[in-house]
PDB file of C-alpha atoms in Angstrom:
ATOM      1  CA  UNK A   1      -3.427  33.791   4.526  1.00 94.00           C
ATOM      2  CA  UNK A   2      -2.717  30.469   5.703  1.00 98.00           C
ATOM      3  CA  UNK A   3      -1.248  28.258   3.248  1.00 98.00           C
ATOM      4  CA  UNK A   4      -0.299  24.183   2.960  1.00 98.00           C
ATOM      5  CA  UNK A   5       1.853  23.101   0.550  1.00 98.00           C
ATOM      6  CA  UNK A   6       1.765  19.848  -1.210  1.00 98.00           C
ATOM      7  CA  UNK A   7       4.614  18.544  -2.600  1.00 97.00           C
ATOM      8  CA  UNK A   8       7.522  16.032  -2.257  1.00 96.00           C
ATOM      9  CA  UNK A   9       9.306  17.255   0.830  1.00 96.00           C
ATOM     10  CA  UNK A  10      10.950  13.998   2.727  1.00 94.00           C
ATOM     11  CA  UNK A  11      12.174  11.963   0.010  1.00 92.00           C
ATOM     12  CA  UNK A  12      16.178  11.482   0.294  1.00 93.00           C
ATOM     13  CA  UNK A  13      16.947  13.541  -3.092  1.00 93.00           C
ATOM     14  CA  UNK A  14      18.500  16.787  -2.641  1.00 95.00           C
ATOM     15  CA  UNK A  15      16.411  18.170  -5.548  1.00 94.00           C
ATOM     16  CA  UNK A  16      13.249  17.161  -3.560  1.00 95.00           C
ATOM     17  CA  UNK A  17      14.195  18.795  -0.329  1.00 97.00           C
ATOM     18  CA  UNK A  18      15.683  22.198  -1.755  1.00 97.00           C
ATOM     19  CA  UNK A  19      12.435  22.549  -4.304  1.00 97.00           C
ATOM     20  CA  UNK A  20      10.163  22.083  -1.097  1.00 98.00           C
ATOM     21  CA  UNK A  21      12.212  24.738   1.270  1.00 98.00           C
ATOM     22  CA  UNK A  22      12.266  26.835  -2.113  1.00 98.00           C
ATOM     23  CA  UNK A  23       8.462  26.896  -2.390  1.00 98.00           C
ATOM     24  CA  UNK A  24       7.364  27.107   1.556  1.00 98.00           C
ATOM     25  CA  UNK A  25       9.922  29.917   1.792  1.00 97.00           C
ATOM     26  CA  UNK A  26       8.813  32.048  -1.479  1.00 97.00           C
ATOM     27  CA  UNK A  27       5.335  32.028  -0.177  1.00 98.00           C
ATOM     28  CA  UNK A  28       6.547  32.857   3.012  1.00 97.00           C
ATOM     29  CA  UNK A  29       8.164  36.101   1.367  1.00 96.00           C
ATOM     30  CA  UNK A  30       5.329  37.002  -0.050  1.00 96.00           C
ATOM     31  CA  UNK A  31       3.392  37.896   3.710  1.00 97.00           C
ATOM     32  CA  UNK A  32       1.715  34.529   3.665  1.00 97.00           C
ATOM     33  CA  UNK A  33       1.895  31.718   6.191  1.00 98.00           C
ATOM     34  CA  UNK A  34       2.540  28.198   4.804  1.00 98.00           C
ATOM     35  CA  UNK A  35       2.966  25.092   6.068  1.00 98.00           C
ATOM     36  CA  UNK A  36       4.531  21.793   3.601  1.00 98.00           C
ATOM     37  CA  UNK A  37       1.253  19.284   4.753  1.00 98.00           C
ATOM     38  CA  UNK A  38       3.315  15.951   6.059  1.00 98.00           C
ATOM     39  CA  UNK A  39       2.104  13.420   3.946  1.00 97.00           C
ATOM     40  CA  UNK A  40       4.529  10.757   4.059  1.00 94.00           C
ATOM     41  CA  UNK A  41       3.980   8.203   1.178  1.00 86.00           C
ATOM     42  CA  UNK A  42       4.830   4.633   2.730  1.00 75.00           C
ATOM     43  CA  UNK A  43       7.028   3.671  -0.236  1.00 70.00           C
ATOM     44  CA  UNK A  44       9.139   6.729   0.034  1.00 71.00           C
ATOM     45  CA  UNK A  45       9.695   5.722   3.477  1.00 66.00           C
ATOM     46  CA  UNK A  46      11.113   2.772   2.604  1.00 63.00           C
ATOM     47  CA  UNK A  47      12.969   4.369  -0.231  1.00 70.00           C
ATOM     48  CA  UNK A  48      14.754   6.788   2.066  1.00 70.00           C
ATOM     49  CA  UNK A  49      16.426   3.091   4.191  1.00 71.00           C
ATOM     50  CA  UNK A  50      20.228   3.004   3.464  1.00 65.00           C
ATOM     51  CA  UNK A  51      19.842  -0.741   2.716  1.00 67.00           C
ATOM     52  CA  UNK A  52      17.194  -1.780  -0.467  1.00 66.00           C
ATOM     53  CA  UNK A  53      16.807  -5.474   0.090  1.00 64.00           C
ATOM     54  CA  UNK A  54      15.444  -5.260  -3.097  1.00 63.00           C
ATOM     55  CA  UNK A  55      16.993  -8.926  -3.869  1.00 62.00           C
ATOM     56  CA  UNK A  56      18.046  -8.299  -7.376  1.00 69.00           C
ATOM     57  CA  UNK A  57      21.629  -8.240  -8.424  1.00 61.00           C
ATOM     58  CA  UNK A  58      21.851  -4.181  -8.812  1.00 66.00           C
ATOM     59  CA  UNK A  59      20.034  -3.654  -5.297  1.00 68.00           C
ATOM     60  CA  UNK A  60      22.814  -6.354  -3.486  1.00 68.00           C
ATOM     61  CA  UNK A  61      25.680  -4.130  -5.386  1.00 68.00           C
ATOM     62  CA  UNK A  62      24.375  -1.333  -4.112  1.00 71.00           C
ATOM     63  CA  UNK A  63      23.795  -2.658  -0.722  1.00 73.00           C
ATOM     64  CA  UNK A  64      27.366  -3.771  -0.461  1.00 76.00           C
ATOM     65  CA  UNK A  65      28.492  -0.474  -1.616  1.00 70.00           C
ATOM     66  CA  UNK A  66      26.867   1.078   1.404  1.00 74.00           C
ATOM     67  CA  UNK A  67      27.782  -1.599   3.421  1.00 81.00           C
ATOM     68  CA  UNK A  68      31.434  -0.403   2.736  1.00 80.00           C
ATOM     69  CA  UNK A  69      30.719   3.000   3.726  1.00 78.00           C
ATOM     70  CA  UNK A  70      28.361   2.668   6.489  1.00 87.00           C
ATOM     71  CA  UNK A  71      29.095   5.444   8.365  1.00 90.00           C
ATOM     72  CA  UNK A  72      29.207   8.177   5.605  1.00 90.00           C
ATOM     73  CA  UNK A  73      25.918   7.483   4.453  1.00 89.00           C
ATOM     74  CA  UNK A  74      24.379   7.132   8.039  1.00 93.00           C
ATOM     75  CA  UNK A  75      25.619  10.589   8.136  1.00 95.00           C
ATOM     76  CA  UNK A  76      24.172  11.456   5.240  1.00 95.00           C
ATOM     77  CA  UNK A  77      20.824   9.977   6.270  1.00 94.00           C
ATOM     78  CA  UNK A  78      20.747  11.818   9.357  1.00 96.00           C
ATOM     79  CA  UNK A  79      21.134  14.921   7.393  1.00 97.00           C
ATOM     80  CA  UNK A  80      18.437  14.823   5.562  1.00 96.00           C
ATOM     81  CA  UNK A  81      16.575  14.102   8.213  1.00 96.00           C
ATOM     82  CA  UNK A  82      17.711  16.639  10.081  1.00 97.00           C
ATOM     83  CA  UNK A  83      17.096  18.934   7.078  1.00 97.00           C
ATOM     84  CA  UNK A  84      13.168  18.478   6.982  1.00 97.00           C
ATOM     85  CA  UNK A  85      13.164  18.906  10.954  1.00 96.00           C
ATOM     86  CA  UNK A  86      15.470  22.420  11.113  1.00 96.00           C
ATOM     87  CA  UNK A  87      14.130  23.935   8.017  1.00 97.00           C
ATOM     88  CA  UNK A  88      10.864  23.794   7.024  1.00 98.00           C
ATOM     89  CA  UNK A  89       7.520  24.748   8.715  1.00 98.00           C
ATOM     90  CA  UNK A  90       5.494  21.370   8.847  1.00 98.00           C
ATOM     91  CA  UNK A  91       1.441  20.442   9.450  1.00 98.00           C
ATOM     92  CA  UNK A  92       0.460  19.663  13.295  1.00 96.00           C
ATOM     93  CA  UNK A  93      -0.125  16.130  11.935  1.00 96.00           C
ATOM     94  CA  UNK A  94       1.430  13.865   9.682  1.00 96.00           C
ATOM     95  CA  UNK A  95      -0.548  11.867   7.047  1.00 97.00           C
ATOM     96  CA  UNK A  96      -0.054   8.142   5.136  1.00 95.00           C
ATOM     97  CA  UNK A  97      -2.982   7.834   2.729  1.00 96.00           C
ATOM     98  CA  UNK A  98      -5.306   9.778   0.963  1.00 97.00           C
ATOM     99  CA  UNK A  99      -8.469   8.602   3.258  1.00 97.00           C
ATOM    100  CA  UNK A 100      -6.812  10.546   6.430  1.00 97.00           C
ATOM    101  CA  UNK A 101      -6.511  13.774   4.458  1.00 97.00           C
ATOM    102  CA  UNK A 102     -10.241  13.408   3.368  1.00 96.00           C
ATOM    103  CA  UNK A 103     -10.917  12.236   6.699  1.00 97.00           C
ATOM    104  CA  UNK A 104      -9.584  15.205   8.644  1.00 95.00           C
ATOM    105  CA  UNK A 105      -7.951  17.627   6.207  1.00 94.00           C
ATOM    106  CA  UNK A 106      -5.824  19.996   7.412  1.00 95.00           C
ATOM    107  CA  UNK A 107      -7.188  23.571   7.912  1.00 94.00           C
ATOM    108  CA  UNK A 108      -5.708  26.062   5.318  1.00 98.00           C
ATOM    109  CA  UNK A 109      -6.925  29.037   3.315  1.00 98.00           C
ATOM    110  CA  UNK A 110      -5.361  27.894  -0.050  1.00 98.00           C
ATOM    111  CA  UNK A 111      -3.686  24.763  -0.643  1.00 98.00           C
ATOM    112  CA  UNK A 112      -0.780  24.921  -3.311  1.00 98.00           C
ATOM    113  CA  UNK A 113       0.460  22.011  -5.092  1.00 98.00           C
ATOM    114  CA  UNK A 114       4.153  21.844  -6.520  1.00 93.00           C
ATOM    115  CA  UNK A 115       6.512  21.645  -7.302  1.00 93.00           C
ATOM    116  CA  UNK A 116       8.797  18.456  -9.094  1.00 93.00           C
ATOM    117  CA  UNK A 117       7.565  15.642 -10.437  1.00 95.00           C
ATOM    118  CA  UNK A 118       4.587  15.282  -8.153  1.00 97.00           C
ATOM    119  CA  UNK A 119       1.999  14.796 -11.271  1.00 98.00           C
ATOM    120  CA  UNK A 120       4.171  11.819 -12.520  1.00 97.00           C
ATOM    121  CA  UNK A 121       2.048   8.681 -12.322  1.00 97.00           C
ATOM    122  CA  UNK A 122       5.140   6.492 -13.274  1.00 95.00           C
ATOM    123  CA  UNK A 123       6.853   7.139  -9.705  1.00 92.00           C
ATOM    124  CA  UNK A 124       4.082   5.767  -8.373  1.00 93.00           C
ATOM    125  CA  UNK A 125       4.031   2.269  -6.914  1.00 91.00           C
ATOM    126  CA  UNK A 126       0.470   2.030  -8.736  1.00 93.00           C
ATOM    127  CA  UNK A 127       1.397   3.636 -11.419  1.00 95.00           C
ATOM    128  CA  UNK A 128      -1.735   6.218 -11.351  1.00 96.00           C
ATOM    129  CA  UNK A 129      -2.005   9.695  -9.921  1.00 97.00           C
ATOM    130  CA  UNK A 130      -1.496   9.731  -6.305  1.00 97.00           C
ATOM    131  CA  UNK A 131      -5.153  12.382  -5.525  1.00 98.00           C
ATOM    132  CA  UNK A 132      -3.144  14.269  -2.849  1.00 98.00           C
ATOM    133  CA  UNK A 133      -1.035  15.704  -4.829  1.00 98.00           C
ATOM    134  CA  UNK A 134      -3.914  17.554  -6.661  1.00 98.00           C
ATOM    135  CA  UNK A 135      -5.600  18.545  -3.294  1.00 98.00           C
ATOM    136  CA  UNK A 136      -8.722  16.099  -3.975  1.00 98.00           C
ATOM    137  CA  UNK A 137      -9.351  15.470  -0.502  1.00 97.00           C
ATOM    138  CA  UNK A 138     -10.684  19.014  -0.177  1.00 96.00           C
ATOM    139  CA  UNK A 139     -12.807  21.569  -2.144  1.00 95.00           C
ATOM    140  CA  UNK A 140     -11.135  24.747  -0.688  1.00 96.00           C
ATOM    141  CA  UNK A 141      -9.128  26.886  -2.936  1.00 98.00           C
ATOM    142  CA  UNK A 142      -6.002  24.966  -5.036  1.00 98.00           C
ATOM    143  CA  UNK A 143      -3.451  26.835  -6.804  1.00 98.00           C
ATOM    144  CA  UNK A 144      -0.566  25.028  -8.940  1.00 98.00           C
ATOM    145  CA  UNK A 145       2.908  26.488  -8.963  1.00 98.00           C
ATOM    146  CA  UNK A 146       5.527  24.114 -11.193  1.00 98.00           C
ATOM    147  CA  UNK A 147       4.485  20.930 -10.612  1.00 98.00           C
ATOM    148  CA  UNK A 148       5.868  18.510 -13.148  1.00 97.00           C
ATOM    149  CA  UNK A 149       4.585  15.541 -15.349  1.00 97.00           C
ATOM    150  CA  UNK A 150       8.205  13.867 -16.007  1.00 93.00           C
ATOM    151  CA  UNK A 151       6.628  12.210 -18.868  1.00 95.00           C
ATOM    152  CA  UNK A 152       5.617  13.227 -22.507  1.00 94.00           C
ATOM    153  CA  UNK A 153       2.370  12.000 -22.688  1.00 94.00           C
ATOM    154  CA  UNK A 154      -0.632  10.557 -20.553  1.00 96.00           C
ATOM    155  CA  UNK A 155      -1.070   6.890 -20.325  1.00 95.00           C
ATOM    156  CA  UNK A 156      -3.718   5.604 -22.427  1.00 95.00           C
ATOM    157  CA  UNK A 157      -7.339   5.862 -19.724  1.00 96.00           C
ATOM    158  CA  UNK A 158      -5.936   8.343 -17.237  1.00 97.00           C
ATOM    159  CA  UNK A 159      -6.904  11.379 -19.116  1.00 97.00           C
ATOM    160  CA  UNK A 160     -10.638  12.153 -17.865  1.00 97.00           C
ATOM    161  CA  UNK A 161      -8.995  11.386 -14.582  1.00 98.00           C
ATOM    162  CA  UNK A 162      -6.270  14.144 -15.118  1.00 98.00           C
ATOM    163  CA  UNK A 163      -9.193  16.104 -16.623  1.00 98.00           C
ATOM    164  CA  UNK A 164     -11.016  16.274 -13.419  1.00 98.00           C
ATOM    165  CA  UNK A 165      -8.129  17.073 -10.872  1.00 98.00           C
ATOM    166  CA  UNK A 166      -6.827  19.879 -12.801  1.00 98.00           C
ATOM    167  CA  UNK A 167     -10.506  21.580 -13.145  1.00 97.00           C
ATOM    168  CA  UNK A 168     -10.471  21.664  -9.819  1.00 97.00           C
ATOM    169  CA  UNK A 169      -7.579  24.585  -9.689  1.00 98.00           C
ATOM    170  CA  UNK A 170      -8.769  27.939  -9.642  1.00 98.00           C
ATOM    171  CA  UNK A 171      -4.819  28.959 -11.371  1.00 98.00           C
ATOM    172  CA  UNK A 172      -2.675  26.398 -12.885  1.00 98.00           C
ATOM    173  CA  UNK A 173       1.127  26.341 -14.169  1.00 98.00           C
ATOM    174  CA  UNK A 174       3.972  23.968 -14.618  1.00 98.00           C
ATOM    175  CA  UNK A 175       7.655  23.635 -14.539  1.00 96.00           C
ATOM    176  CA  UNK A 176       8.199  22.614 -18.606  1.00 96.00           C
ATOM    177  CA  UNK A 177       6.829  23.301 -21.997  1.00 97.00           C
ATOM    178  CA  UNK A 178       5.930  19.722 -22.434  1.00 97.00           C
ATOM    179  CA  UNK A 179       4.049  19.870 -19.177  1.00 97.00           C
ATOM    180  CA  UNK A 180       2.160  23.286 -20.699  1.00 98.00           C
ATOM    181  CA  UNK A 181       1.037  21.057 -23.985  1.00 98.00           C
ATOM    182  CA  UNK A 182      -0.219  18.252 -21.838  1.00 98.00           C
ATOM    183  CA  UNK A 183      -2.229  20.361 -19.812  1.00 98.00           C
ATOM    184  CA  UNK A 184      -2.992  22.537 -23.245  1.00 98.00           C
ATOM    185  CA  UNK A 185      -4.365  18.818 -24.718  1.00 97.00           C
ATOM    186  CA  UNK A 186      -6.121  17.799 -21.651  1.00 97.00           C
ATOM    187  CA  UNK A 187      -8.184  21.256 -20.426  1.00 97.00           C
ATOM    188  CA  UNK A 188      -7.929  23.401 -23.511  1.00 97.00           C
ATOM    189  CA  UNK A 189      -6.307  26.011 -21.659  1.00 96.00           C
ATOM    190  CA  UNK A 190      -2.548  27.972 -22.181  1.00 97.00           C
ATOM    191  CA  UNK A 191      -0.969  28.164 -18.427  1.00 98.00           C
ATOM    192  CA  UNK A 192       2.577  29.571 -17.935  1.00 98.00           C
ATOM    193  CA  UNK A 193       5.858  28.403 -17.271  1.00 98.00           C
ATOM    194  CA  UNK A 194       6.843  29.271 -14.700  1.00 98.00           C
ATOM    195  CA  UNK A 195      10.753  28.915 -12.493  1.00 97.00           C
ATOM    196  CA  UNK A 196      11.238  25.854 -10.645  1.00 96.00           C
ATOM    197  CA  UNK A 197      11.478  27.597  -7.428  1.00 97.00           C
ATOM    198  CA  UNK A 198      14.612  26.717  -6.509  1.00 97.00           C
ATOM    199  CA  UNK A 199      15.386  30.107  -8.726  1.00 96.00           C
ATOM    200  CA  UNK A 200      12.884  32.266  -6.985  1.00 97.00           C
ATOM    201  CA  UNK A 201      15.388  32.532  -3.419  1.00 96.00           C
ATOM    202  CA  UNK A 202      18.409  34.511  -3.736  1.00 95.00           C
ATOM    203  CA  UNK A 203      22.037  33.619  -3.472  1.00 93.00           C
ATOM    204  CA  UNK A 204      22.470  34.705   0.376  1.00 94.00           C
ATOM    205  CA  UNK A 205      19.360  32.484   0.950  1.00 95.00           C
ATOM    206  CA  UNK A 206      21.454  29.864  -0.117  1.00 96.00           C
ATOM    207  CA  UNK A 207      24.241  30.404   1.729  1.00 93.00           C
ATOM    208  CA  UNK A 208      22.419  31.050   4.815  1.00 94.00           C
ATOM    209  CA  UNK A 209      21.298  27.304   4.922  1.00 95.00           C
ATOM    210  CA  UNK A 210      24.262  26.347   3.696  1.00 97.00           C
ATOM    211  CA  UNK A 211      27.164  23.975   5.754  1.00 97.00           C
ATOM    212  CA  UNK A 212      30.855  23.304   4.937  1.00 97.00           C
ATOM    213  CA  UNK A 213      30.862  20.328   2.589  1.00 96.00           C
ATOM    214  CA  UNK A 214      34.153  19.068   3.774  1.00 95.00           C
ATOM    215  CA  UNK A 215      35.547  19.690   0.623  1.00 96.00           C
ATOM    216  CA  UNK A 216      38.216  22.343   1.101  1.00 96.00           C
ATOM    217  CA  UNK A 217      37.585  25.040  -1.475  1.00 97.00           C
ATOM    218  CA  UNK A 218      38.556  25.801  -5.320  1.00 98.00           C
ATOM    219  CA  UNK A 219      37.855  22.178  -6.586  1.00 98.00           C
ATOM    220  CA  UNK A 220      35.802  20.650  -9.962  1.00 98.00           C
ATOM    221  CA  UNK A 221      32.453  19.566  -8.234  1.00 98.00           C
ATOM    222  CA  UNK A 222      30.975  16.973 -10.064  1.00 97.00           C
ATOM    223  CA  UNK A 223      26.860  15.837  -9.250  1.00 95.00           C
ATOM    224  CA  UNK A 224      25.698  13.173 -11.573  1.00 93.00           C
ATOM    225  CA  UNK A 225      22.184  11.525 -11.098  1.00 90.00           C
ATOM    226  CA  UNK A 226      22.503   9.518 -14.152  1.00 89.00           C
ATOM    227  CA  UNK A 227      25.505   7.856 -16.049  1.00 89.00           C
ATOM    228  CA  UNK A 228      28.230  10.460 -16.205  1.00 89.00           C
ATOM    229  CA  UNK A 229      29.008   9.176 -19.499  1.00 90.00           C
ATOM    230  CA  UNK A 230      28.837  11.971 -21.587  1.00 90.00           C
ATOM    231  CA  UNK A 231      30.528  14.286 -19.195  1.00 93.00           C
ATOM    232  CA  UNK A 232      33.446  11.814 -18.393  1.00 93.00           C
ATOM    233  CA  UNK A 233      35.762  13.506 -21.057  1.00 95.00           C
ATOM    234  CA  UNK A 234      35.058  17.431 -20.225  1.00 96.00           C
ATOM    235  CA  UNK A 235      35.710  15.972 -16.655  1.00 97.00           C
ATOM    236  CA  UNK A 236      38.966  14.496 -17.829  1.00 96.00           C
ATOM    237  CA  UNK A 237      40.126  17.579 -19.921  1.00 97.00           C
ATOM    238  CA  UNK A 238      38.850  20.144 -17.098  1.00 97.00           C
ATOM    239  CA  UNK A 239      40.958  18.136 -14.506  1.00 98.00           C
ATOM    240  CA  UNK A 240      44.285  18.217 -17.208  1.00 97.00           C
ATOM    241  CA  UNK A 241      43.786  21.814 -17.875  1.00 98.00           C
ATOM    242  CA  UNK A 242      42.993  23.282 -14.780  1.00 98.00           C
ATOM    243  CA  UNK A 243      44.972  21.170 -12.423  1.00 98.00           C
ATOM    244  CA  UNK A 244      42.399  20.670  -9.836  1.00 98.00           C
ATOM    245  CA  UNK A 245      41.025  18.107  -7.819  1.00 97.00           C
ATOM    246  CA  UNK A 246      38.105  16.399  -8.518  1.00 98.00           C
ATOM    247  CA  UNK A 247      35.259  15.997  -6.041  1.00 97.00           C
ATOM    248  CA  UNK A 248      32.051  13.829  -6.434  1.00 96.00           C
ATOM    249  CA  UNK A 249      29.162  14.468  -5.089  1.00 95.00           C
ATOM    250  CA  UNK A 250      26.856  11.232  -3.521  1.00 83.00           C
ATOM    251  CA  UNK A 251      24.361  10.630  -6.933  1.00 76.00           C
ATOM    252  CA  UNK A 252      25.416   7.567  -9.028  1.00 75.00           C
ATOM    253  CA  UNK A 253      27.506   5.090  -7.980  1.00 77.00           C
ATOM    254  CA  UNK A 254      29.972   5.128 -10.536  1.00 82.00           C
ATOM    255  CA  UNK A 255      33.143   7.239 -10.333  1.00 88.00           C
ATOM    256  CA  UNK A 256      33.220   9.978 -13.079  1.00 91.00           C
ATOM    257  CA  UNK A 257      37.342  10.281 -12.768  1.00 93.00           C
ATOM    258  CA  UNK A 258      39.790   7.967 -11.519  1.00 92.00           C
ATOM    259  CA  UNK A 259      41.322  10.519  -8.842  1.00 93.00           C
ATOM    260  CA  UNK A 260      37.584  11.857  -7.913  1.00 95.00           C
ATOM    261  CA  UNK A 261      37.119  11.930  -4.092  1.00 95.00           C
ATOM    262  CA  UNK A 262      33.742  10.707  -3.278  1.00 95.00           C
ATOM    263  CA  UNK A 263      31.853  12.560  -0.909  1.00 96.00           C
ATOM    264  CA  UNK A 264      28.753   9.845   0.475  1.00 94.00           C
ATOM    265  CA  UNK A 265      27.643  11.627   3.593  1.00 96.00           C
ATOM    266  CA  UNK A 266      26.198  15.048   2.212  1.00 97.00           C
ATOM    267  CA  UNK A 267      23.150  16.358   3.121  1.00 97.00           C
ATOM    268  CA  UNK A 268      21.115  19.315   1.573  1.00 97.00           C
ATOM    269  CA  UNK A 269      22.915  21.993   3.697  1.00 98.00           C
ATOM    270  CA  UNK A 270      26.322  20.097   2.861  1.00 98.00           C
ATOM    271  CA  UNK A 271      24.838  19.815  -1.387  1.00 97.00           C
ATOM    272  CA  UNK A 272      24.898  23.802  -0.852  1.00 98.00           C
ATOM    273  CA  UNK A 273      28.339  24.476   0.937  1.00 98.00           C
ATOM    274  CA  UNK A 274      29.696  22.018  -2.278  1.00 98.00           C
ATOM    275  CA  UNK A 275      28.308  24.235  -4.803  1.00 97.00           C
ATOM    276  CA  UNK A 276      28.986  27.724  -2.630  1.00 97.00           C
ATOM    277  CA  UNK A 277      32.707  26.693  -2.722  1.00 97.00           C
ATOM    278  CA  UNK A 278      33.474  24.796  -6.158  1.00 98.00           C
ATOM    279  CA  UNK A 279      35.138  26.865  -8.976  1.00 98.00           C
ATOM    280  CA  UNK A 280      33.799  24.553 -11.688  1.00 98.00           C
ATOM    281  CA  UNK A 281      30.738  22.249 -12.054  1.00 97.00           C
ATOM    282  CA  UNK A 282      29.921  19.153 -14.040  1.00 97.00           C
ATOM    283  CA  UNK A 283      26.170  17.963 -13.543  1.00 95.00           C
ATOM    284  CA  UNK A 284      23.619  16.225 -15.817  1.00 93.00           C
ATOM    285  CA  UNK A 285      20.832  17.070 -12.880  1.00 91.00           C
ATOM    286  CA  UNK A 286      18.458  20.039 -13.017  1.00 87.00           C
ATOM    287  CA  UNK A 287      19.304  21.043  -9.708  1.00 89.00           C
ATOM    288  CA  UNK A 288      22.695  20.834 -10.154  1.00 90.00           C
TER     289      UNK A 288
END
């Protein structure tokens, strides 16, 4: 059975990129071909440029910090582009908009949506549902495996709209409990909860798209995507009592130990060689 996957696959995130291999690859082991469709949203595009330009006062910090380390994040850019390129199975065509995949969709048996936060309106420039990631521009056969809302609740006015997309699914599930109440509310219907599908591979199909990290090995790997605050003391304490070095992986800014070396230039494959060779992790991310 031919299969195209919808989901967030280009985006610079290493949780983005690894969920999307995950997926293609677990449908893959299951006899099927499958495809991740190449829709390309134009914001994510821009998202993905190592400088913002944004013009506010945390975007021209940030752009001076990568001014400072050029080079390590060109590096890193290149690897995730490389990433999407080497490993994973993409459409003949790429797409921008919604009208060009109801134009000319692409030709698939089943279309699966999923998984991360793809059902989030709030990431959204608009901040509605973005219809491709529910399949709408065709009425062939849609399954849902993990997708996420990110968000307790519905906006106020978006919920007939919700209602309609996910009616459209022959089988349905999701990635959180809250997501399983939402769609409980909105359809009337109990789906599962199911693994985010970076847990459905197995360790040596990790480590078989995994690359040295440049990190040595036996070393506290830390991965924060949010303010490290919290973890700063076990950090602190782990380093005392333990006696090794501290190593940061590229997520926030902000150093989470004074003696943490900084690693900027990581891609995926390099995220998994960090992991494969750490003796101790510190992460407030999922996918750490």
């Amino acid at each position: 059975m031919r299969t195209g996957l919808i989901t967030f696959h280009f985006a610079h995130h290493y949780g983005a990129q690894l969920q999307a291999l995950a997926t293609m690859r677990a449908i893959q082991s299951l006899g099927h071909d499958c495809e991740i469709i190449d829709y390309r949203l134009p914001h994510t595009t821009r998202t993905n440029q190592l400088f913002k330009k944004s013009g506010g006062v945390r975007g021209m910090a940030s752009d001076a910090h990568t001014a400072l380390h050029y080079g390590a994040f060109q590096r890193r850019f290149r690897r995730f582009e490389a990433f999407v390129a080497e490993e994973m199975a993409l459409s003949p065509r790429r797409y921008t908009a919604f009208e060009q995949l109801r134009a000319d969709p692409p030709a698939y048996d089943v279309y699966v949506a999923g998984s991360d936060q793809i059902w989030n309106p709030k990431i959204f420039p608009d901040g509605r549902f973005d219809p491709v990631f529910f399949g709408a521009f065709s009425h062939k056969r849609k399954i849902a495996y993990a997708p996420s809302f990110g968000i307790p609740r519905i906006p106020d006015g978006m919920e007939e709209e919700l209602r309609t997309y996910l009616e459209s699914f022959s089988h349905l599930s999701v990635r959180e409990r809250q997501g399983q109440g939402i769609v409980r509310d909105i359809t009337g219907k109990d789906v599962p909860v199911v693994l985010d599908p970076t847990l459905l591979l197995e360790r040596t199909d990790w480590a078989a798209a995994a690359r040295d990290g440049g990190a040595g090995r036996g070393y506290i790997l830390c991965y924060c995507i949010s303010r490290p605050d919290a973890l700063a003391p076990y950090i602190r304490r782990l380093a005392e009592e333990t006696g090794l070095p501290v190593v940061q992986l590229c997520g926030v800014r902000q150093k989470v130990h004074p003696k943490a070396r900084c690693i900027l230039s990581a891609g995926p494959a390099e995220f998994l060689g960090l992991f494969r060779d750490a003796a101790y992790v510190c992460t407030n991310s999922f996918h750490g």
